[in-house]
């Protein structure tokens, strides 16, 4: 089974008897569903409903372990700690204790903390090991895998500006619509139920030199979005939905992009005459 080490990922440890209830009121998904062998993908938002960070919530029965971007671990600890008040919970950056891996195949490795990536069955497994696993591939192999599936990472989101539904958090099981209130819920719900979404992250095939993140994307000379992350000839770009549906030539720097609508993505229905 292919497995890759992800040096860009870290771990935040959440302990204490109130750990589940504490996190439940702050993040976008239902933390009660995290259990040994089953992870939950969730986001931490600003009070105004804009993305700050996202992570996979693992449980080993004694603690919650948040698989996050390593550069966001400190932010997550600091932000969550502000809401601790009298809750019996402790948070720390435990990145030094784990090597985060991603695997895609039928069975995860033995002797590690592993759970299916809850976004898509094809995404594989998230794995937390005490050290680098033997035979692990370079992170580039996983990057290509996720670009082919159109899966977002923190590099594709913009702190305090991105809206969850732009990143596919609805279809990819990153939002609970039934668990109750959490920080930033109002904007997330309003975006969904009022049909306010205008842009989405789309997987793109790149012909030419890979554009830098933030490079404007134009369609027939009109700006319709920007490049986010990429590697080799694949990547993700934030694009206007109507432009992708209309087709045409998408230019980005010295490259040309071919957007793709993955099978899991649900776009708003358009009225026809």
mmCIF file of C-alpha atoms in Angstrom:
data_model
loop_
_atom_site.group_PDB
_atom_site.id
_atom_site.type_symbol
_atom_site.label_atom_id
_atom_site.label_comp_id
_atom_site.label_asym_id
_atom_site.label_seq_id
_atom_site.Cartn_x
_atom_site.Cartn_y
_atom_site.Cartn_z
ATOM 1 C CA UNK A 1 0.000 0.000 0.000
ATOM 2 C CA UNK A 2 1.455 3.433 -0.908
ATOM 3 C CA UNK A 3 2.269 5.478 2.178
ATOM 4 C CA UNK A 4 3.934 8.885 2.315
ATOM 5 C CA UNK A 5 5.370 10.872 5.198
ATOM 6 C CA UNK A 6 4.000 14.415 5.480
ATOM 7 C CA UNK A 7 6.662 16.607 7.127
ATOM 8 C CA UNK A 8 4.401 19.629 6.701
ATOM 9 C CA UNK A 9 1.912 18.202 9.180
ATOM 10 C CA UNK A 10 1.953 18.429 12.972
ATOM 11 C CA UNK A 11 -0.222 17.286 15.885
ATOM 12 C CA UNK A 12 -2.054 19.140 18.641
ATOM 13 C CA UNK A 13 -2.922 17.035 21.697
ATOM 14 C CA UNK A 14 -6.153 17.744 23.585
ATOM 15 C CA UNK A 15 -6.582 16.005 26.962
ATOM 16 C CA UNK A 16 -8.897 16.260 29.956
ATOM 17 C CA UNK A 17 -12.368 14.973 30.740
ATOM 18 C CA UNK A 18 -14.074 17.898 28.943
ATOM 19 C CA UNK A 19 -12.026 17.558 25.742
ATOM 20 C CA UNK A 20 -14.883 16.430 23.485
ATOM 21 C CA UNK A 21 -17.504 18.893 24.749
ATOM 22 C CA UNK A 22 -14.933 21.707 24.656
ATOM 23 C CA UNK A 23 -13.972 21.133 21.024
ATOM 24 C CA UNK A 24 -17.557 20.379 20.005
ATOM 25 C CA UNK A 25 -18.662 23.965 20.591
ATOM 26 C CA UNK A 26 -15.799 25.483 18.628
ATOM 27 C CA UNK A 27 -15.289 23.580 15.371
ATOM 28 C CA UNK A 28 -17.375 22.881 12.279
ATOM 29 C CA UNK A 29 -17.910 19.144 12.611
ATOM 30 C CA UNK A 30 -19.270 16.643 15.139
ATOM 31 C CA UNK A 31 -16.331 15.755 17.373
ATOM 32 C CA UNK A 32 -18.364 13.078 19.159
ATOM 33 C CA UNK A 33 -17.938 10.927 16.044
ATOM 34 C CA UNK A 34 -14.150 10.693 16.525
ATOM 35 C CA UNK A 35 -13.205 7.255 17.872
ATOM 36 C CA UNK A 36 -10.320 4.808 17.579
ATOM 37 C CA UNK A 37 -10.154 3.996 13.861
ATOM 38 C CA UNK A 38 -12.508 6.830 12.880
ATOM 39 C CA UNK A 39 -11.387 10.421 12.360
ATOM 40 C CA UNK A 40 -13.375 13.622 11.811
ATOM 41 C CA UNK A 41 -12.329 16.453 9.490
ATOM 42 C CA UNK A 42 -13.173 19.838 10.989
ATOM 43 C CA UNK A 43 -12.336 23.522 10.706
ATOM 44 C CA UNK A 44 -11.749 26.294 13.210
ATOM 45 C CA UNK A 45 -13.388 29.553 12.108
ATOM 46 C CA UNK A 46 -13.352 33.175 13.148
ATOM 47 C CA UNK A 47 -16.499 34.432 14.913
ATOM 48 C CA UNK A 48 -17.400 35.950 11.527
ATOM 49 C CA UNK A 49 -17.303 32.490 9.904
ATOM 50 C CA UNK A 50 -14.022 32.735 7.990
ATOM 51 C CA UNK A 51 -11.501 29.879 7.883
ATOM 52 C CA UNK A 52 -8.580 29.889 10.329
ATOM 53 C CA UNK A 53 -7.372 26.278 10.289
ATOM 54 C CA UNK A 54 -8.545 22.748 9.631
ATOM 55 C CA UNK A 55 -7.476 19.361 10.954
ATOM 56 C CA UNK A 56 -8.315 15.687 11.284
ATOM 57 C CA UNK A 57 -9.534 14.809 14.788
ATOM 58 C CA UNK A 58 -8.273 11.410 15.971
ATOM 59 C CA UNK A 59 -9.145 9.714 19.251
ATOM 60 C CA UNK A 60 -7.227 6.982 21.021
ATOM 61 C CA UNK A 61 -9.820 6.801 23.788
ATOM 62 C CA UNK A 62 -7.778 8.913 26.202
ATOM 63 C CA UNK A 63 -7.106 12.070 24.193
ATOM 64 C CA UNK A 64 -7.892 13.862 20.954
ATOM 65 C CA UNK A 65 -5.084 14.304 18.450
ATOM 66 C CA UNK A 66 -5.487 17.005 15.805
ATOM 67 C CA UNK A 67 -3.561 16.254 12.599
ATOM 68 C CA UNK A 68 -2.937 19.780 11.282
ATOM 69 C CA UNK A 69 -0.537 21.849 9.221
ATOM 70 C CA UNK A 70 2.609 22.082 11.341
ATOM 71 C CA UNK A 71 2.771 25.866 11.012
ATOM 72 C CA UNK A 72 -0.783 26.121 12.362
ATOM 73 C CA UNK A 73 -0.262 24.008 15.497
ATOM 74 C CA UNK A 74 0.723 26.976 17.653
ATOM 75 C CA UNK A 75 -2.170 29.067 16.322
ATOM 76 C CA UNK A 76 -4.637 26.280 17.084
ATOM 77 C CA UNK A 77 -3.353 25.866 20.649
ATOM 78 C CA UNK A 78 -3.398 29.624 21.286
ATOM 79 C CA UNK A 79 -6.831 30.206 19.734
ATOM 80 C CA UNK A 80 -8.548 27.278 21.444
ATOM 81 C CA UNK A 81 -6.940 28.114 24.786
ATOM 82 C CA UNK A 82 -8.727 31.472 24.811
ATOM 83 C CA UNK A 83 -12.040 29.625 25.173
ATOM 84 C CA UNK A 84 -10.935 27.149 27.833
ATOM 85 C CA UNK A 85 -12.324 29.102 30.820
ATOM 86 C CA UNK A 86 -13.198 26.496 33.470
ATOM 87 C CA UNK A 87 -13.263 23.505 31.133
ATOM 88 C CA UNK A 88 -11.165 20.576 32.279
ATOM 89 C CA UNK A 89 -8.999 20.436 29.206
ATOM 90 C CA UNK A 90 -5.327 20.885 28.311
ATOM 91 C CA UNK A 91 -3.800 21.615 24.920
ATOM 92 C CA UNK A 92 -0.236 21.353 23.673
ATOM 93 C CA UNK A 93 1.712 21.213 20.428
ATOM 94 C CA UNK A 94 2.715 17.538 20.248
ATOM 95 C CA UNK A 95 4.227 17.690 16.746
ATOM 96 C CA UNK A 96 7.602 16.443 18.008
ATOM 97 C CA UNK A 97 5.946 13.227 19.254
ATOM 98 C CA UNK A 98 4.542 12.089 15.905
ATOM 99 C CA UNK A 99 5.367 11.560 12.246
ATOM 100 C CA UNK A 100 2.211 12.163 10.221
ATOM 101 C CA UNK A 101 1.651 9.954 7.159
ATOM 102 C CA UNK A 102 -1.010 9.474 4.508
ATOM 103 C CA UNK A 103 -1.698 6.067 2.977
ATOM 104 C CA UNK A 104 -3.983 5.017 0.183
ATOM 105 C CA UNK A 105 -4.967 1.401 -0.219
ATOM 106 C CA UNK A 106 -6.971 -1.328 1.480
ATOM 107 C CA UNK A 107 -5.401 -1.588 4.953
ATOM 108 C CA UNK A 108 -3.482 0.857 7.166
ATOM 109 C CA UNK A 109 -0.164 -0.092 8.799
ATOM 110 C CA UNK A 110 -0.303 -1.932 12.126
ATOM 111 C CA UNK A 111 0.872 -0.548 15.463
ATOM 112 C CA UNK A 112 0.029 3.091 14.731
ATOM 113 C CA UNK A 113 -2.900 5.464 15.163
ATOM 114 C CA UNK A 114 -4.756 5.201 11.865
ATOM 115 C CA UNK A 115 -8.190 6.144 10.564
ATOM 116 C CA UNK A 116 -9.762 6.520 7.159
ATOM 117 C CA UNK A 117 -9.549 9.956 5.631
ATOM 118 C CA UNK A 118 -13.214 10.977 6.113
ATOM 119 C CA UNK A 119 -13.298 13.198 3.029
ATOM 120 C CA UNK A 120 -13.418 10.490 0.347
ATOM 121 C CA UNK A 121 -12.947 6.704 0.328
ATOM 122 C CA UNK A 122 -10.326 7.140 -2.406
ATOM 123 C CA UNK A 123 -8.347 9.493 -0.164
ATOM 124 C CA UNK A 124 -7.103 6.568 1.917
ATOM 125 C CA UNK A 125 -5.913 6.771 5.516
ATOM 126 C CA UNK A 126 -4.449 9.299 7.943
ATOM 127 C CA UNK A 127 -1.678 7.794 10.060
ATOM 128 C CA UNK A 128 0.076 9.068 13.213
ATOM 129 C CA UNK A 129 3.237 7.124 14.040
ATOM 130 C CA UNK A 130 5.898 7.694 16.712
ATOM 131 C CA UNK A 131 8.581 7.836 13.985
ATOM 132 C CA UNK A 132 9.048 7.706 10.224
ATOM 133 C CA UNK A 133 7.621 4.454 8.892
ATOM 134 C CA UNK A 134 9.886 2.190 6.868
ATOM 135 C CA UNK A 135 9.404 2.500 3.111
ATOM 136 C CA UNK A 136 7.460 5.759 3.330
ATOM 137 C CA UNK A 137 7.392 7.728 0.093
ATOM 138 C CA UNK A 138 8.146 11.408 -0.341
ATOM 139 C CA UNK A 139 5.280 13.825 0.329
ATOM 140 C CA UNK A 140 5.240 14.663 -3.402
ATOM 141 C CA UNK A 141 3.555 11.316 -4.084
ATOM 142 C CA UNK A 142 0.679 12.180 -1.766
ATOM 143 C CA UNK A 143 0.423 15.693 -3.213
ATOM 144 C CA UNK A 144 -0.192 14.275 -6.679
ATOM 145 C CA UNK A 145 -2.776 11.874 -5.247
ATOM 146 C CA UNK A 146 -4.728 14.676 -3.555
ATOM 147 C CA UNK A 147 -4.569 16.964 -6.595
ATOM 148 C CA UNK A 148 -6.044 14.229 -8.765
ATOM 149 C CA UNK A 149 -8.924 13.921 -6.271
ATOM 150 C CA UNK A 150 -9.296 17.692 -5.831
ATOM 151 C CA UNK A 151 -8.758 17.588 -2.045
ATOM 152 C CA UNK A 152 -7.908 20.899 -0.363
ATOM 153 C CA UNK A 153 -5.155 21.514 2.177
ATOM 154 C CA UNK A 154 -4.496 24.620 4.298
ATOM 155 C CA UNK A 155 -2.269 25.966 1.506
ATOM 156 C CA UNK A 156 -5.419 26.288 -0.625
ATOM 157 C CA UNK A 157 -7.334 28.352 1.921
ATOM 158 C CA UNK A 158 -6.781 31.967 2.995
ATOM 159 C CA UNK A 159 -6.909 32.708 6.718
ATOM 160 C CA UNK A 160 -9.712 35.059 7.791
ATOM 161 C CA UNK A 161 -10.974 35.313 4.198
ATOM 162 C CA UNK A 162 -11.905 31.859 2.872
ATOM 163 C CA UNK A 163 -15.399 30.427 3.327
ATOM 164 C CA UNK A 164 -15.642 26.706 4.092
ATOM 165 C CA UNK A 165 -17.923 25.856 1.202
ATOM 166 C CA UNK A 166 -15.411 27.289 -1.282
ATOM 167 C CA UNK A 167 -13.106 24.463 -0.231
ATOM 168 C CA UNK A 168 -15.678 21.687 -0.537
ATOM 169 C CA UNK A 169 -16.099 21.188 3.208
ATOM 170 C CA UNK A 170 -19.790 20.363 2.692
ATOM 171 C CA UNK A 171 -19.424 17.513 0.179
ATOM 172 C CA UNK A 172 -16.172 16.319 1.772
ATOM 173 C CA UNK A 173 -17.795 15.824 5.185
ATOM 174 C CA UNK A 174 -16.109 18.697 6.998
ATOM 175 C CA UNK A 175 -19.317 20.320 8.320
ATOM 176 C CA UNK A 176 -22.090 18.989 10.529
ATOM 177 C CA UNK A 177 -25.463 20.611 9.796
ATOM 178 C CA UNK A 178 -27.166 18.973 12.796
ATOM 179 C CA UNK A 179 -24.803 19.105 15.784
ATOM 180 C CA UNK A 180 -25.749 22.569 17.018
ATOM 181 C CA UNK A 181 -23.894 25.846 17.397
ATOM 182 C CA UNK A 182 -20.200 26.381 16.885
ATOM 183 C CA UNK A 183 -18.049 29.419 16.293
ATOM 184 C CA UNK A 184 -18.704 30.882 12.826
ATOM 185 C CA UNK A 185 -21.753 28.712 12.141
ATOM 186 C CA UNK A 186 -24.037 31.551 11.002
ATOM 187 C CA UNK A 187 -22.075 32.522 7.887
ATOM 188 C CA UNK A 188 -21.473 28.890 6.932
ATOM 189 C CA UNK A 189 -25.206 28.107 7.097
ATOM 190 C CA UNK A 190 -26.202 31.306 5.314
ATOM 191 C CA UNK A 191 -23.784 30.608 2.468
ATOM 192 C CA UNK A 192 -25.300 27.169 1.972
ATOM 193 C CA UNK A 193 -28.987 27.860 2.327
ATOM 194 C CA UNK A 194 -29.084 31.179 0.481
ATOM 195 C CA UNK A 195 -26.972 29.946 -2.418
ATOM 196 C CA UNK A 196 -24.355 32.677 -1.969
ATOM 197 C CA UNK A 197 -21.337 30.699 -3.170
ATOM 198 C CA UNK A 198 -19.708 32.204 -6.277
ATOM 199 C CA UNK A 199 -16.247 30.582 -6.282
ATOM 200 C CA UNK A 200 -14.900 27.099 -5.645
ATOM 201 C CA UNK A 201 -11.552 25.353 -5.457
ATOM 202 C CA UNK A 202 -11.247 23.290 -8.629
ATOM 203 C CA UNK A 203 -8.533 20.776 -9.546
ATOM 204 C CA UNK A 204 -6.638 21.946 -12.623
ATOM 205 C CA UNK A 205 -4.284 20.426 -15.181
ATOM 206 C CA UNK A 206 -1.402 22.807 -15.840
ATOM 207 C CA UNK A 207 0.194 23.154 -19.275
ATOM 208 C CA UNK A 208 3.374 25.185 -19.022
ATOM 209 C CA UNK A 209 5.348 26.412 -15.990
ATOM 210 C CA UNK A 210 3.554 25.914 -12.676
ATOM 211 C CA UNK A 211 2.138 29.299 -11.571
ATOM 212 C CA UNK A 212 2.972 30.631 -8.122
ATOM 213 C CA UNK A 213 0.177 30.696 -5.522
ATOM 214 C CA UNK A 214 -1.884 33.844 -5.914
ATOM 215 C CA UNK A 215 -1.241 34.220 -9.651
ATOM 216 C CA UNK A 216 -4.433 35.591 -11.282
ATOM 217 C CA UNK A 217 -6.390 33.290 -13.580
ATOM 218 C CA UNK A 218 -8.122 34.786 -16.604
ATOM 219 C CA UNK A 219 -10.728 33.337 -18.950
ATOM 220 C CA UNK A 220 -10.801 34.908 -22.387
ATOM 221 C CA UNK A 221 -8.973 37.904 -20.921
ATOM 222 C CA UNK A 222 -11.259 38.428 -17.894
ATOM 223 C CA UNK A 223 -9.976 37.659 -14.383
ATOM 224 C CA UNK A 224 -11.966 34.781 -12.836
ATOM 225 C CA UNK A 225 -9.843 33.602 -9.913
ATOM 226 C CA UNK A 226 -6.357 32.705 -8.765
ATOM 227 C CA UNK A 227 -3.975 29.786 -8.466
ATOM 228 C CA UNK A 228 -3.602 28.223 -5.054
ATOM 229 C CA UNK A 229 -1.285 25.192 -4.548
ATOM 230 C CA UNK A 230 0.245 22.934 -7.181
ATOM 231 C CA UNK A 231 2.979 20.484 -8.075
ATOM 232 C CA UNK A 232 4.288 19.562 -11.523
ATOM 233 C CA UNK A 233 1.278 19.633 -13.857
ATOM 234 C CA UNK A 234 -1.500 19.467 -11.236
ATOM 235 C CA UNK A 235 -2.958 21.876 -8.729
ATOM 236 C CA UNK A 236 -5.972 23.641 -7.284
ATOM 237 C CA UNK A 237 -7.293 27.052 -8.292
ATOM 238 C CA UNK A 238 -10.043 29.197 -6.785
ATOM 239 C CA UNK A 239 -12.306 29.995 -9.748
ATOM 240 C CA UNK A 240 -15.690 31.518 -10.418
ATOM 241 C CA UNK A 241 -18.207 28.696 -10.778
ATOM 242 C CA UNK A 242 -19.963 30.229 -13.776
ATOM 243 C CA UNK A 243 -16.649 30.578 -15.631
ATOM 244 C CA UNK A 244 -15.763 26.905 -15.150
ATOM 245 C CA UNK A 245 -19.220 25.819 -16.260
ATOM 246 C CA UNK A 246 -18.968 28.010 -19.364
ATOM 247 C CA UNK A 247 -15.569 26.609 -20.361
ATOM 248 C CA UNK A 248 -13.073 28.419 -22.557
ATOM 249 C CA UNK A 249 -9.366 29.147 -22.264
ATOM 250 C CA UNK A 250 -7.981 29.720 -18.759
ATOM 251 C CA UNK A 251 -4.607 31.458 -18.584
ATOM 252 C CA UNK A 252 -2.452 31.782 -15.465
ATOM 253 C CA UNK A 253 0.902 33.472 -15.787
ATOM 254 C CA UNK A 254 2.726 31.736 -18.636
ATOM 255 C CA UNK A 255 0.647 28.583 -18.229
ATOM 256 C CA UNK A 256 -2.763 27.395 -19.353
ATOM 257 C CA UNK A 257 -5.152 25.691 -16.935
ATOM 258 C CA UNK A 258 -7.779 23.050 -17.664
ATOM 259 C CA UNK A 259 -10.236 22.995 -14.712
ATOM 260 C CA UNK A 260 -11.979 19.759 -13.833
ATOM 261 C CA UNK A 261 -15.218 19.269 -11.893
ATOM 262 C CA UNK A 262 -14.656 16.154 -9.741
ATOM 263 C CA UNK A 263 -17.461 13.667 -9.322
ATOM 264 C CA UNK A 264 -17.928 14.438 -5.619
ATOM 265 C CA UNK A 265 -18.516 18.168 -6.176
ATOM 266 C CA UNK A 266 -22.076 19.527 -6.200
ATOM 267 C CA UNK A 267 -22.457 22.818 -8.031
ATOM 268 C CA UNK A 268 -25.559 25.036 -7.713
ATOM 269 C CA UNK A 269 -28.279 24.328 -10.235
ATOM 270 C CA UNK A 270 -28.566 26.917 -13.005
ATOM 271 C CA UNK A 271 -31.861 28.071 -14.451
ATOM 272 C CA UNK A 272 -32.223 27.409 -18.148
ATOM 273 C CA UNK A 273 -34.557 29.035 -20.650
#
